[in-house]
CSV table of C-alpha atoms (C1' of nucleotides) in Angstrom, one decimal:
chain,number,residue,atom,x,y,z
A,106,UNK,CA,0.0,0.0,0.0
A,107,UNK,CA,1.3,3.4,-1.0
A,108,UNK,CA,1.8,5.8,1.8
A,109,UNK,CA,-0.5,8.5,0.6
A,110,UNK,CA,-0.4,10.0,-2.8
A,111,UNK,CA,-1.4,7.7,-5.6
A,112,UNK,CA,-3.7,5.0,-4.3
A,113,UNK,CA,-6.1,3.6,-6.8
A,114,UNK,CA,-8.3,2.5,-4.0
A,115,UNK,CA,-10.5,5.2,-2.5
A,116,UNK,CA,-9.8,6.1,1.1
A,117,UNK,CA,-13.0,6.2,3.1
A,118,UNK,CA,-13.8,8.3,6.2
A,119,UNK,CA,-13.6,5.1,8.3
A,120,UNK,CA,-10.1,4.5,7.0
A,121,UNK,CA,-9.0,8.0,7.9
A,122,UNK,CA,-10.5,7.6,11.4
A,123,UNK,CA,-8.6,4.3,11.8
A,124,UNK,CA,-5.3,5.9,10.7
A,125,UNK,CA,-5.7,8.8,13.1
A,126,UNK,CA,-6.6,6.5,16.0
A,127,UNK,CA,-3.5,4.5,15.3
A,128,UNK,CA,-1.4,7.6,15.2
A,129,UNK,CA,-2.7,8.8,18.5
A,130,UNK,CA,-2.2,5.3,20.1
A,131,UNK,CA,1.4,5.2,18.7
A,132,UNK,CA,2.2,8.6,20.0
A,133,UNK,CA,2.7,10.1,16.6
A,134,UNK,CA,0.0,12.6,17.4
A,135,UNK,CA,0.4,14.1,20.8
A,136,UNK,CA,-2.2,15.8,23.1
A,137,UNK,CA,-3.1,19.3,22.0
A,138,UNK,CA,-1.6,18.8,18.6
A,139,UNK,CA,-3.7,20.6,16.0
A,140,UNK,CA,-5.4,18.5,13.4
A,141,UNK,CA,-5.6,20.6,10.2
A,142,UNK,CA,-8.1,19.1,7.8
A,143,UNK,CA,-6.2,20.0,4.7
A,144,UNK,CA,-3.0,18.5,6.0
A,145,UNK,CA,-4.6,15.3,7.0
A,146,UNK,CA,-6.3,15.0,3.7
A,147,UNK,CA,-2.9,15.4,2.0
A,148,UNK,CA,-1.2,13.0,4.3
A,149,UNK,CA,-3.7,10.2,3.9
A,150,UNK,CA,-4.8,10.8,0.3
A,151,UNK,CA,-8.4,11.4,1.3
A,152,UNK,CA,-10.7,14.3,0.5
A,153,UNK,CA,-11.3,17.0,3.1
A,154,UNK,CA,-14.9,15.9,3.4
A,155,UNK,CA,-13.8,12.4,4.5
A,156,UNK,CA,-11.3,13.8,7.0
A,157,UNK,CA,-14.0,16.0,8.3
A,158,UNK,CA,-16.4,13.2,9.1
A,159,UNK,CA,-13.5,11.1,10.5
A,160,UNK,CA,-12.8,13.9,12.9
A,161,UNK,CA,-16.4,13.9,13.8
A,162,UNK,CA,-16.3,10.2,14.7
A,163,UNK,CA,-13.2,10.7,16.8
A,164,UNK,CA,-14.8,13.6,18.6
A,165,UNK,CA,-17.7,11.4,19.7
A,166,UNK,CA,-15.2,8.8,20.8
A,167,UNK,CA,-13.5,11.3,23.0
A,168,UNK,CA,-10.1,11.2,21.3
A,169,UNK,CA,-10.4,14.6,19.6
A,170,UNK,CA,-11.6,17.9,20.8
A,171,UNK,CA,-13.3,20.4,18.5
A,172,UNK,CA,-13.9,24.1,18.9
A,173,UNK,CA,-16.2,25.9,16.6
A,174,UNK,CA,-14.3,27.7,13.8
A,175,UNK,CA,-11.0,26.8,15.5
A,176,UNK,CA,-10.6,23.3,14.4
A,177,UNK,CA,-9.7,20.0,16.0
A,178,UNK,CA,-6.9,19.0,18.4
A,179,UNK,CA,-5.9,15.7,20.0
A,180,UNK,CA,-7.8,15.9,23.3
A,181,UNK,CA,-5.6,16.2,26.4
A,182,UNK,CA,-6.9,14.0,29.1
A,183,UNK,CA,-6.2,15.5,32.6
A,184,UNK,CA,-4.8,13.3,35.4
A,185,UNK,CA,-8.1,13.5,37.3
A,186,UNK,CA,-10.0,12.1,34.3
A,187,UNK,CA,-7.4,9.4,33.7
A,188,UNK,CA,-7.9,8.2,37.2
A,189,UNK,CA,-11.7,8.1,36.7
A,190,UNK,CA,-11.1,6.1,33.5
A,191,UNK,CA,-9.0,3.6,35.4
A,192,UNK,CA,-11.8,3.2,38.0
A,193,UNK,CA,-14.4,2.6,35.3
A,194,UNK,CA,-12.0,0.1,33.7
A,195,UNK,CA,-11.5,-1.6,37.0
A,196,UNK,CA,-15.3,-2.1,37.3
A,197,UNK,CA,-15.6,-3.4,33.8
A,198,UNK,CA,-12.5,-5.6,33.7
A,199,UNK,CA,-13.5,-7.1,37.0
A,200,UNK,CA,-16.9,-8.0,35.5
A,201,UNK,CA,-15.1,-9.6,32.5
A,202,UNK,CA,-12.7,-11.5,34.8
A,203,UNK,CA,-15.5,-12.9,36.8
A,204,UNK,CA,-17.4,-14.0,33.7
A,205,UNK,CA,-14.3,-15.4,32.2
A,206,UNK,CA,-13.8,-17.5,35.3
A,207,UNK,CA,-17.2,-18.9,34.9
A,208,UNK,CA,-16.8,-19.7,31.2
A,209,UNK,CA,-13.2,-20.6,30.6
A,210,UNK,CA,-12.5,-24.0,29.0
A,211,UNK,CA,-9.5,-26.2,29.9
A,212,UNK,CA,-7.6,-25.3,26.7
A,213,UNK,CA,-8.2,-21.6,27.3
A,214,UNK,CA,-6.9,-22.0,30.9
A,215,UNK,CA,-3.8,-23.6,29.6
A,216,UNK,CA,-3.3,-20.8,27.2
A,217,UNK,CA,-3.8,-18.3,30.0
A,218,UNK,CA,-1.2,-20.0,32.1
A,219,UNK,CA,1.2,-19.9,29.2
A,220,UNK,CA,0.7,-16.1,29.0
A,221,UNK,CA,1.6,-16.0,32.7
A,222,UNK,CA,4.8,-18.0,32.2
A,223,UNK,CA,5.8,-15.7,29.3
A,224,UNK,CA,5.3,-12.7,31.6
A,225,UNK,CA,7.4,-14.3,34.3
A,226,UNK,CA,10.1,-15.0,31.7
A,227,UNK,CA,9.9,-11.4,30.5
A,228,UNK,CA,10.5,-10.0,34.0
A,229,UNK,CA,13.4,-12.4,34.5
A,230,UNK,CA,15.0,-11.3,31.2
A,231,UNK,CA,14.1,-7.7,31.8
A,232,UNK,CA,12.4,-7.7,28.4
A,233,UNK,CA,10.0,-4.8,28.7
A,234,UNK,CA,8.4,-5.1,25.3
A,235,UNK,CA,7.7,-8.8,25.9
A,236,UNK,CA,6.1,-7.9,29.2
A,237,UNK,CA,4.0,-5.3,27.6
A,238,UNK,CA,2.9,-7.8,25.0
A,239,UNK,CA,2.0,-10.3,27.7
A,240,UNK,CA,0.0,-7.6,29.5
A,241,UNK,CA,-2.0,-6.9,26.3
A,242,UNK,CA,-2.5,-10.6,25.7
A,243,UNK,CA,-3.8,-11.2,29.2
A,244,UNK,CA,-6.3,-8.4,29.3
A,245,UNK,CA,-7.4,-9.2,25.8
A,246,UNK,CA,-7.9,-12.8,26.4
A,247,UNK,CA,-10.0,-12.3,29.5
A,248,UNK,CA,-12.2,-9.9,27.7
A,249,UNK,CA,-12.5,-12.4,24.8
A,250,UNK,CA,-13.3,-15.4,27.0
A,251,UNK,CA,-15.8,-13.3,29.0
A,252,UNK,CA,-17.9,-12.9,25.8
A,253,UNK,CA,-19.0,-9.4,27.0
A,254,UNK,CA,-18.9,-7.4,23.8
A,255,UNK,CA,-20.5,-4.3,25.2
A,256,UNK,CA,-18.0,-4.2,28.0
A,257,UNK,CA,-15.2,-4.9,25.6
A,258,UNK,CA,-16.1,-2.0,23.3
A,259,UNK,CA,-16.4,0.4,26.2
A,260,UNK,CA,-13.0,-0.7,27.7
A,261,UNK,CA,-11.3,-0.2,24.3
A,262,UNK,CA,-12.7,3.3,23.9
A,263,UNK,CA,-11.6,4.3,27.4
A,264,UNK,CA,-8.2,2.8,27.1
A,265,UNK,CA,-7.6,4.7,23.8
A,266,UNK,CA,-8.3,7.9,25.7
A,267,UNK,CA,-5.8,7.3,28.4
A,268,UNK,CA,-3.1,6.0,26.2
A,269,UNK,CA,-0.7,8.7,27.2
A,270,UNK,CA,-0.6,7.5,30.8
A,271,UNK,CA,-0.1,3.9,29.8
A,272,UNK,CA,3.1,5.0,28.1
A,273,UNK,CA,4.5,6.8,31.2
A,274,UNK,CA,3.7,3.8,33.2
A,275,UNK,CA,5.3,1.0,31.3
A,276,UNK,CA,8.4,3.1,30.8
A,277,UNK,CA,8.8,3.2,34.6
A,278,UNK,CA,11.6,1.0,36.0
A,279,UNK,CA,10.6,-1.7,38.3
A,280,UNK,CA,6.9,-1.4,37.3
A,281,UNK,CA,6.8,-4.9,35.9
A,282,UNK,CA,8.3,-6.5,39.1
A,283,UNK,CA,5.4,-4.9,41.0
A,284,UNK,CA,2.6,-5.8,38.7
A,285,UNK,CA,3.7,-9.4,37.8
A,286,UNK,CA,2.3,-11.0,41.0
A,287,UNK,CA,-0.9,-9.1,40.5
A,288,UNK,CA,-1.3,-10.5,37.0
A,289,UNK,CA,-0.4,-14.0,38.2
A,290,UNK,CA,-3.1,-13.8,40.9
A,291,UNK,CA,-5.7,-12.9,38.3
A,292,UNK,CA,-4.6,-15.8,36.2
A,293,UNK,CA,-4.8,-18.2,39.1
A,294,UNK,CA,-8.3,-17.1,40.2
A,295,UNK,CA,-9.7,-17.3,36.7
A,296,UNK,CA,-8.1,-20.7,36.1
A,297,UNK,CA,-9.5,-21.9,39.4
A,298,UNK,CA,-13.0,-20.8,38.2
A,299,UNK,CA,-13.3,-18.4,41.1
A,300,UNK,CA,-15.4,-15.5,39.8
A,301,UNK,CA,-15.4,-13.5,43.0
A,302,UNK,CA,-11.7,-13.9,43.5
A,303,UNK,CA,-10.9,-13.0,39.9
A,304,UNK,CA,-12.9,-9.8,40.2
A,305,UNK,CA,-11.2,-8.9,43.4
A,306,UNK,CA,-7.7,-9.6,41.9
A,307,UNK,CA,-8.5,-7.5,38.9
A,308,UNK,CA,-9.7,-4.6,41.1
A,309,UNK,CA,-6.6,-4.8,43.2
A,310,UNK,CA,-4.4,-4.8,40.1
A,311,UNK,CA,-6.1,-1.7,38.7
A,312,UNK,CA,-6.0,0.0,42.1
A,313,UNK,CA,-2.2,-0.5,42.0
A,314,UNK,CA,-2.2,0.9,38.4
A,315,UNK,CA,-4.0,3.9,39.7
A,316,UNK,CA,-1.5,4.6,42.4
A,317,UNK,CA,1.4,4.1,40.0
A,318,UNK,CA,-0.1,6.7,37.6
A,319,UNK,CA,-0.3,9.2,40.4
A,320,UNK,CA,3.3,8.6,41.4
A,321,UNK,CA,4.4,8.7,37.8
A,322,UNK,CA,3.0,12.2,37.4
A,323,UNK,CA,5.0,13.6,40.4
A,324,UNK,CA,8.0,14.4,38.2
B,83,UNK,CA,-31.5,32.5,6.0
B,84,UNK,CA,-31.8,28.9,5.4
B,85,UNK,CA,-34.3,26.9,3.4
B,86,UNK,CA,-37.6,28.6,3.6
B,87,UNK,CA,-39.0,28.1,7.0
B,88,UNK,CA,-38.9,30.8,9.6
B,89,UNK,CA,-36.3,29.7,12.0
B,90,UNK,CA,-34.1,32.7,12.3
B,91,UNK,CA,-31.7,30.5,14.4
B,92,UNK,CA,-29.7,28.1,12.3
B,93,UNK,CA,-30.2,24.5,13.2
B,94,UNK,CA,-26.8,22.8,13.7
B,95,UNK,CA,-25.9,19.2,13.3
B,96,UNK,CA,-25.7,18.8,17.1
B,97,UNK,CA,-29.2,20.1,17.4
B,98,UNK,CA,-30.5,17.6,14.9
B,99,UNK,CA,-28.6,14.8,16.8
B,100,UNK,CA,-30.2,15.9,20.0
B,101,UNK,CA,-33.7,15.9,18.5
B,102,UNK,CA,-33.3,12.5,17.0
B,103,UNK,CA,-31.9,11.2,20.4
B,104,UNK,CA,-35.0,12.5,22.1
B,105,UNK,CA,-37.3,11.1,19.5
B,106,UNK,CA,-35.8,7.6,20.0
B,107,UNK,CA,-35.9,7.9,23.8
B,108,UNK,CA,-39.5,9.0,23.6
B,109,UNK,CA,-40.4,6.1,21.3
B,110,UNK,CA,-41.4,8.4,18.5
B,111,UNK,CA,-38.8,6.6,16.4
B,112,UNK,CA,-39.0,2.9,16.8
B,113,UNK,CA,-36.3,0.2,16.2
B,114,UNK,CA,-35.7,-0.5,12.5
B,115,UNK,CA,-37.5,2.6,11.4
B,116,UNK,CA,-35.8,4.1,8.4
B,117,UNK,CA,-34.2,7.5,8.8
B,118,UNK,CA,-34.4,9.2,5.4
B,119,UNK,CA,-32.1,12.2,5.3
B,120,UNK,CA,-34.3,14.4,3.2
B,121,UNK,CA,-37.3,13.8,5.5
B,122,UNK,CA,-35.4,14.6,8.6
B,123,UNK,CA,-34.0,17.7,7.1
B,124,UNK,CA,-37.5,18.8,6.2
B,125,UNK,CA,-38.9,17.9,9.7
B,126,UNK,CA,-36.2,19.7,11.7
B,127,UNK,CA,-35.6,22.6,9.3
B,128,UNK,CA,-31.9,21.7,8.8
B,129,UNK,CA,-29.9,21.1,5.7
B,130,UNK,CA,-29.3,17.6,4.5
B,131,UNK,CA,-25.6,17.9,5.3
B,132,UNK,CA,-26.3,18.6,8.9
B,133,UNK,CA,-28.7,15.7,9.1
B,134,UNK,CA,-25.9,13.6,7.6
B,135,UNK,CA,-23.3,14.4,10.2
B,136,UNK,CA,-25.9,14.0,13.0
B,137,UNK,CA,-26.6,10.5,11.8
B,138,UNK,CA,-22.9,9.9,11.8
B,139,UNK,CA,-22.7,10.9,15.5
B,140,UNK,CA,-25.6,8.7,16.4
B,141,UNK,CA,-24.1,5.8,14.6
B,142,UNK,CA,-20.9,6.0,16.7
B,143,UNK,CA,-23.1,6.3,19.8
B,144,UNK,CA,-24.8,3.0,18.8
B,145,UNK,CA,-28.3,4.4,18.5
B,146,UNK,CA,-28.4,4.3,14.7
B,147,UNK,CA,-27.3,1.7,12.2
B,148,UNK,CA,-26.0,2.6,8.8
B,149,UNK,CA,-25.6,0.4,5.7
B,150,UNK,CA,-23.6,1.6,2.7
B,151,UNK,CA,-25.9,3.1,0.1
B,152,UNK,CA,-29.0,1.9,1.9
B,153,UNK,CA,-29.3,4.6,4.5
B,154,UNK,CA,-29.8,4.7,8.3
B,155,UNK,CA,-32.2,3.0,10.6
B,156,UNK,CA,-32.9,3.1,14.3
B,157,UNK,CA,-30.8,0.3,15.6
B,158,UNK,CA,-32.7,-2.7,17.1
B,159,UNK,CA,-30.9,-3.9,20.2
B,160,UNK,CA,-31.4,-7.7,20.6
B,161,UNK,CA,-32.3,-9.1,24.0
B,162,UNK,CA,-28.9,-10.7,24.5
B,163,UNK,CA,-27.2,-7.4,24.0
B,164,UNK,CA,-29.7,-5.6,26.3
B,165,UNK,CA,-28.8,-8.0,29.1
B,166,UNK,CA,-25.1,-7.3,28.5
B,167,UNK,CA,-25.9,-3.6,28.8
B,168,UNK,CA,-27.6,-4.2,32.1
B,169,UNK,CA,-24.6,-6.1,33.4
B,170,UNK,CA,-22.2,-3.3,32.4
B,171,UNK,CA,-24.6,-0.8,34.0
B,172,UNK,CA,-24.7,-2.9,37.1
B,173,UNK,CA,-20.9,-2.7,37.4
B,174,UNK,CA,-20.8,1.1,36.7
B,175,UNK,CA,-23.7,2.0,38.9
B,176,UNK,CA,-22.4,-0.1,41.7
B,177,UNK,CA,-19.2,1.9,41.4
B,178,UNK,CA,-21.1,5.1,41.5
B,179,UNK,CA,-23.2,4.0,44.5
B,180,UNK,CA,-20.0,3.1,46.4
B,181,UNK,CA,-18.4,6.5,45.7
B,182,UNK,CA,-21.6,8.3,46.5
B,183,UNK,CA,-21.7,6.5,49.9
B,184,UNK,CA,-18.2,7.8,50.6
B,185,UNK,CA,-18.9,11.4,49.6
B,186,UNK,CA,-22.5,12.1,50.4
B,187,UNK,CA,-23.2,15.1,52.6
B,188,UNK,CA,-25.9,15.3,55.3
B,189,UNK,CA,-28.2,17.5,53.2
B,190,UNK,CA,-27.8,15.2,50.2
B,191,UNK,CA,-28.6,12.2,52.4
B,192,UNK,CA,-31.8,13.9,53.4
B,193,UNK,CA,-32.7,14.6,49.8
B,194,UNK,CA,-32.0,11.0,49.0
B,195,UNK,CA,-34.3,9.8,51.7
B,196,UNK,CA,-37.0,12.2,50.4
B,197,UNK,CA,-36.8,10.5,47.1
B,198,UNK,CA,-37.3,7.2,48.8
B,199,UNK,CA,-40.4,8.4,50.6
B,200,UNK,CA,-41.8,9.7,47.4
B,201,UNK,CA,-41.3,6.3,45.8
B,202,UNK,CA,-43.0,4.6,48.7
B,203,UNK,CA,-45.9,7.0,48.3
B,204,UNK,CA,-46.1,6.4,44.6
B,205,UNK,CA,-46.3,2.6,45.2
B,206,UNK,CA,-49.0,3.2,47.8
B,207,UNK,CA,-51.0,5.4,45.4
B,208,UNK,CA,-50.3,3.2,42.4
B,209,UNK,CA,-48.9,6.2,40.6
B,210,UNK,CA,-46.7,4.7,38.0
B,211,UNK,CA,-45.4,7.9,36.5
B,212,UNK,CA,-44.4,9.3,39.9
B,213,UNK,CA,-42.6,6.0,40.6
B,214,UNK,CA,-40.7,6.2,37.3
B,215,UNK,CA,-39.8,9.8,38.1
B,216,UNK,CA,-38.4,8.7,41.5
B,217,UNK,CA,-36.5,6.0,39.9
B,218,UNK,CA,-34.9,8.5,37.5
B,219,UNK,CA,-34.2,10.9,40.3
B,220,UNK,CA,-32.6,8.2,42.5
B,221,UNK,CA,-30.2,6.9,39.8
B,222,UNK,CA,-29.4,10.4,38.7
B,223,UNK,CA,-28.7,11.7,42.1
B,224,UNK,CA,-26.3,8.8,43.0
B,225,UNK,CA,-24.4,9.4,39.8
B,226,UNK,CA,-24.2,13.1,40.5
B,227,UNK,CA,-23.1,12.7,44.1
B,228,UNK,CA,-20.5,10.1,43.0
B,229,UNK,CA,-18.7,12.8,40.9
B,230,UNK,CA,-17.8,10.1,38.4
B,231,UNK,CA,-18.3,11.9,35.1
B,232,UNK,CA,-16.7,9.3,32.9
B,233,UNK,CA,-19.0,6.6,34.4
B,234,UNK,CA,-22.0,8.9,34.1
B,235,UNK,CA,-21.4,9.5,30.4
B,236,UNK,CA,-21.0,5.8,29.7
B,237,UNK,CA,-24.1,4.9,31.6
B,238,UNK,CA,-26.2,7.5,29.8
B,239,UNK,CA,-25.1,6.2,26.4
B,240,UNK,CA,-25.8,2.6,27.3
B,241,UNK,CA,-29.2,3.4,28.8
B,242,UNK,CA,-30.2,5.3,25.6
B,243,UNK,CA,-29.5,2.1,23.6
B,244,UNK,CA,-31.6,-0.1,25.8
B,245,UNK,CA,-34.5,2.3,26.2
B,246,UNK,CA,-37.0,-0.1,24.5
B,247,UNK,CA,-36.6,-2.6,27.3
B,248,UNK,CA,-37.0,0.1,29.9
B,249,UNK,CA,-40.5,0.8,28.5
B,250,UNK,CA,-41.7,-2.8,28.5
B,251,UNK,CA,-40.4,-3.1,32.1
B,252,UNK,CA,-42.1,-0.2,33.7
B,253,UNK,CA,-45.3,-1.0,32.0
B,254,UNK,CA,-45.4,-4.3,33.7
B,255,UNK,CA,-47.9,-4.6,36.6
B,256,UNK,CA,-46.5,-5.2,40.0
B,257,UNK,CA,-43.0,-4.3,38.9
B,258,UNK,CA,-42.7,-1.3,41.3
B,259,UNK,CA,-43.8,-3.4,44.3
B,260,UNK,CA,-40.9,-5.7,43.6
B,261,UNK,CA,-38.3,-3.0,43.0
B,262,UNK,CA,-39.3,-0.6,45.8
B,263,UNK,CA,-37.5,-2.5,48.6
B,264,UNK,CA,-34.4,-2.8,46.4
B,265,UNK,CA,-34.4,0.9,45.9
B,266,UNK,CA,-34.9,1.5,49.6
B,267,UNK,CA,-32.0,-0.8,50.4
B,268,UNK,CA,-29.7,1.2,48.1
B,269,UNK,CA,-30.8,4.5,49.8
B,270,UNK,CA,-30.2,3.1,53.2
B,271,UNK,CA,-26.7,1.8,52.4
B,272,UNK,CA,-25.6,5.1,50.8
B,273,UNK,CA,-27.0,7.2,53.7
B,274,UNK,CA,-25.3,4.9,56.1
B,275,UNK,CA,-22.0,5.6,54.3
B,276,UNK,CA,-21.5,1.9,53.6
B,277,UNK,CA,-19.8,1.8,50.1
B,278,UNK,CA,-19.6,-2.0,50.0
B,279,UNK,CA,-23.2,-2.4,51.0
B,280,UNK,CA,-24.3,0.2,48.5
B,281,UNK,CA,-22.5,-1.5,45.7
B,282,UNK,CA,-24.0,-4.8,46.6
B,283,UNK,CA,-27.5,-3.4,46.9
B,284,UNK,CA,-27.2,-1.8,43.5
B,285,UNK,CA,-25.9,-5.0,41.9
B,286,UNK,CA,-28.8,-7.0,43.4
B,287,UNK,CA,-31.2,-4.4,42.1
B,288,UNK,CA,-29.9,-4.6,38.6
B,289,UNK,CA,-29.8,-8.4,38.7
B,290,UNK,CA,-33.5,-8.3,39.4
B,291,UNK,CA,-34.0,-5.8,36.5
B,292,UNK,CA,-32.2,-8.3,34.3
B,293,UNK,CA,-34.5,-11.2,35.4
B,294,UNK,CA,-37.5,-9.0,34.9
B,295,UNK,CA,-36.4,-8.1,31.3
B,296,UNK,CA,-36.1,-11.8,30.5
B,297,UNK,CA,-39.5,-12.5,31.8
B,298,UNK,CA,-41.0,-9.5,30.1
B,299,UNK,CA,-39.9,-10.8,26.7
B,300,UNK,CA,-41.7,-14.1,27.2
B,301,UNK,CA,-44.9,-12.9,25.6
C,107,DT,C1',-50.1,-16.8,-11.9
C,108,DG,C1',-45.4,-16.3,-11.3
C,109,DT,C1',-40.9,-14.7,-12.9
C,110,DG,C1',-37.3,-12.3,-15.0
C,111,DA,C1',-35.6,-8.2,-17.5
C,112,DC,C1',-35.6,-3.6,-17.8
C,113,DA,C1',-36.6,1.3,-17.0
C,114,DA,C1',-37.8,5.0,-13.7
C,115,DA,C1',-37.7,6.9,-9.2
C,116,DA,C1',-35.8,7.6,-4.8
C,117,DT,C1',-32.0,7.9,-2.0
C,118,DT,C1',-27.4,8.1,-0.6
C,119,DG,C1',-22.3,9.4,-1.5
C,120,DG,C1',-18.8,12.7,-2.7
C,121,DT,C1',-16.6,16.9,-4.3
C,122,DG,C1',-15.8,21.6,-5.2
C,123,DA,C1',-16.8,26.3,-4.6
C,124,DC,C1',-17.8,29.9,-1.7
C,125,DA,C1',-18.9,32.2,2.7
C,126,DA,C1',-17.8,32.9,7.6
C,127,DT,C1',-14.5,33.2,11.0
C,128,DC,C1',-10.2,33.4,13.4
C,129,DC,C1',-5.4,34.8,14.0
C,130,DA,C1',-1.0,37.2,13.3
C,131,DG,C1',1.2,41.2,12.5
C,132,DG,C1',1.6,45.9,11.2
C,133,DC,C1',0.1,50.6,12.0
C,134,DC,C1',-1.2,54.5,14.5
C,135,DA,C1',-2.7,57.4,18.4
C,136,DT,C1',-1.9,57.9,23.1
D,70,DA,C1',6.3,51.3,25.2
D,71,DT,C1',1.2,50.2,25.2
D,72,DG,C1',-3.2,49.3,23.5
D,73,DG,C1',-6.7,49.6,20.1
D,74,DC,C1',-7.8,48.9,15.2
D,75,DC,C1',-7.4,47.3,10.7
D,76,DT,C1',-6.0,44.1,7.0
D,77,DG,C1',-4.4,39.7,4.7
D,78,DG,C1',-3.9,34.9,5.0
D,79,DA,C1',-5.2,30.6,6.7
D,80,DT,C1',-8.7,27.5,8.2
D,81,DT,C1',-13.1,25.9,9.0
D,82,DG,C1',-18.3,25.7,8.0
D,83,DT,C1',-22.0,25.2,4.7
D,84,DC,C1',-24.3,24.3,0.7
D,85,DA,C1',-25.6,23.0,-4.0
D,86,DC,C1',-24.8,20.0,-7.4
D,87,DC,C1',-23.9,15.6,-9.7
D,88,DA,C1',-22.6,10.7,-9.7
D,89,DA,C1',-23.5,6.1,-8.0
D,90,DT,C1',-26.5,2.8,-6.1
D,91,DT,C1',-30.5,0.7,-4.5
D,92,DT,C1',-35.4,0.2,-4.7
D,93,DT,C1',-39.7,0.2,-7.0
D,94,DG,C1',-42.8,-0.3,-10.8
D,95,DT,C1',-44.0,-2.2,-15.3
D,96,DC,C1',-44.5,-5.4,-18.8
D,97,DA,C1',-43.6,-9.3,-21.7
D,98,DC,C1',-43.5,-14.2,-21.6
D,99,DA,C1',-43.6,-19.0,-20.0
DNA sequence: TGTGACAAAATTGGTGACAATCCAGGCCAT
DNA sequence: ATGGCCTGGATTGTCACCAATTTTGTCACA
């Protein structure tokens, strides 16, 4: 796929929205950065109209902020709101963990334990990117096993908004050592088919994430 | 000076979106009903472009479903998804109830108890609309006292999607008799500043709502 | 009576042009 | 210097128009 100019395939508004979402998640677009419609249209090879509707979508999703006649910017989520988001995620991911514990099959349990072993190895080898991957896999798998699509969509949307804080966090030295036992506790409870315990472990984990976020902003 | 009609004020896309949202909530627009852009533009005195972007917003919010070249309809939420929505709401409203129990002031507690008394009176008098109002007031006040704006926004969006089932439910005879004690239990726990109890009471209440929804669809 | 092909109508999708608005910077009076 | 005011350029907001697509209606024919 060509990076912009001459694409025979038409670039739809949904495509543009997806590209911008990715760019924000990857940190290529930082909070408060202006999003000039003409520039984006040029960059992605789309018409300005499509860029416009894409920005509308992202505004509803909470990733972008628009001011009348002044254009769009990447929304900057204040610390206070990020903490709220983590609280909401805690409630929802606890729900998913509990449902996952009720529904998990033996094969899925084995897969989950494998993720846990990979995370232990990553901490032992001090491989941060492997640990981050394990983290994503774990949360993703619990959500998938839970079968809660509404919760999943909500969690995704919220996580995208708070992506800036996720970065700061995983860059922090020693963070993985602290969170590893929390993750393993979640895995254990889910594999033991203990919904209440799984929910509790997940809530404790996200409470710790919340604390870590507060500390990471004291710089 | 827009198209003909005498609205001196211009009707923006956000206005149109708000009107359609209301119409869906009020049941004026029913699930699967087609939303023809030209008709809506005529009805609300807006340009077709504005209607178009409004429909885009509502699609992202999950109220409207769009198919390429075939137009927009009011999205029909299947029973299974409505139950998921109630589960997510249970998790979030439990969070709000717990936080409200931690933060409530004496005056707010008195206000909350007044809502409870009004609901008791409504059941005694068999005044369904008064009971429904108390219900709305109660949930709304807990969310407000909790100070959780992220959770509040999420709950609102989800509730709008499942509005069809709310209707069926409150129209059901005897429903208020069953739910009154649940509501009173929530109020008691919050006023007693018992976060854990408030969350539990709220979860139990919404579990009962979930059951009632299932029963109400067996017709 | 049912069915397929075809034309006509209705509706949505996309683009370009133009109007409205905001912002930066220079200019002048104080 | 300081502050108000104006002008030019950049950017967004809106609309009208046309193309593309789907849906509906009609009619011949088995």
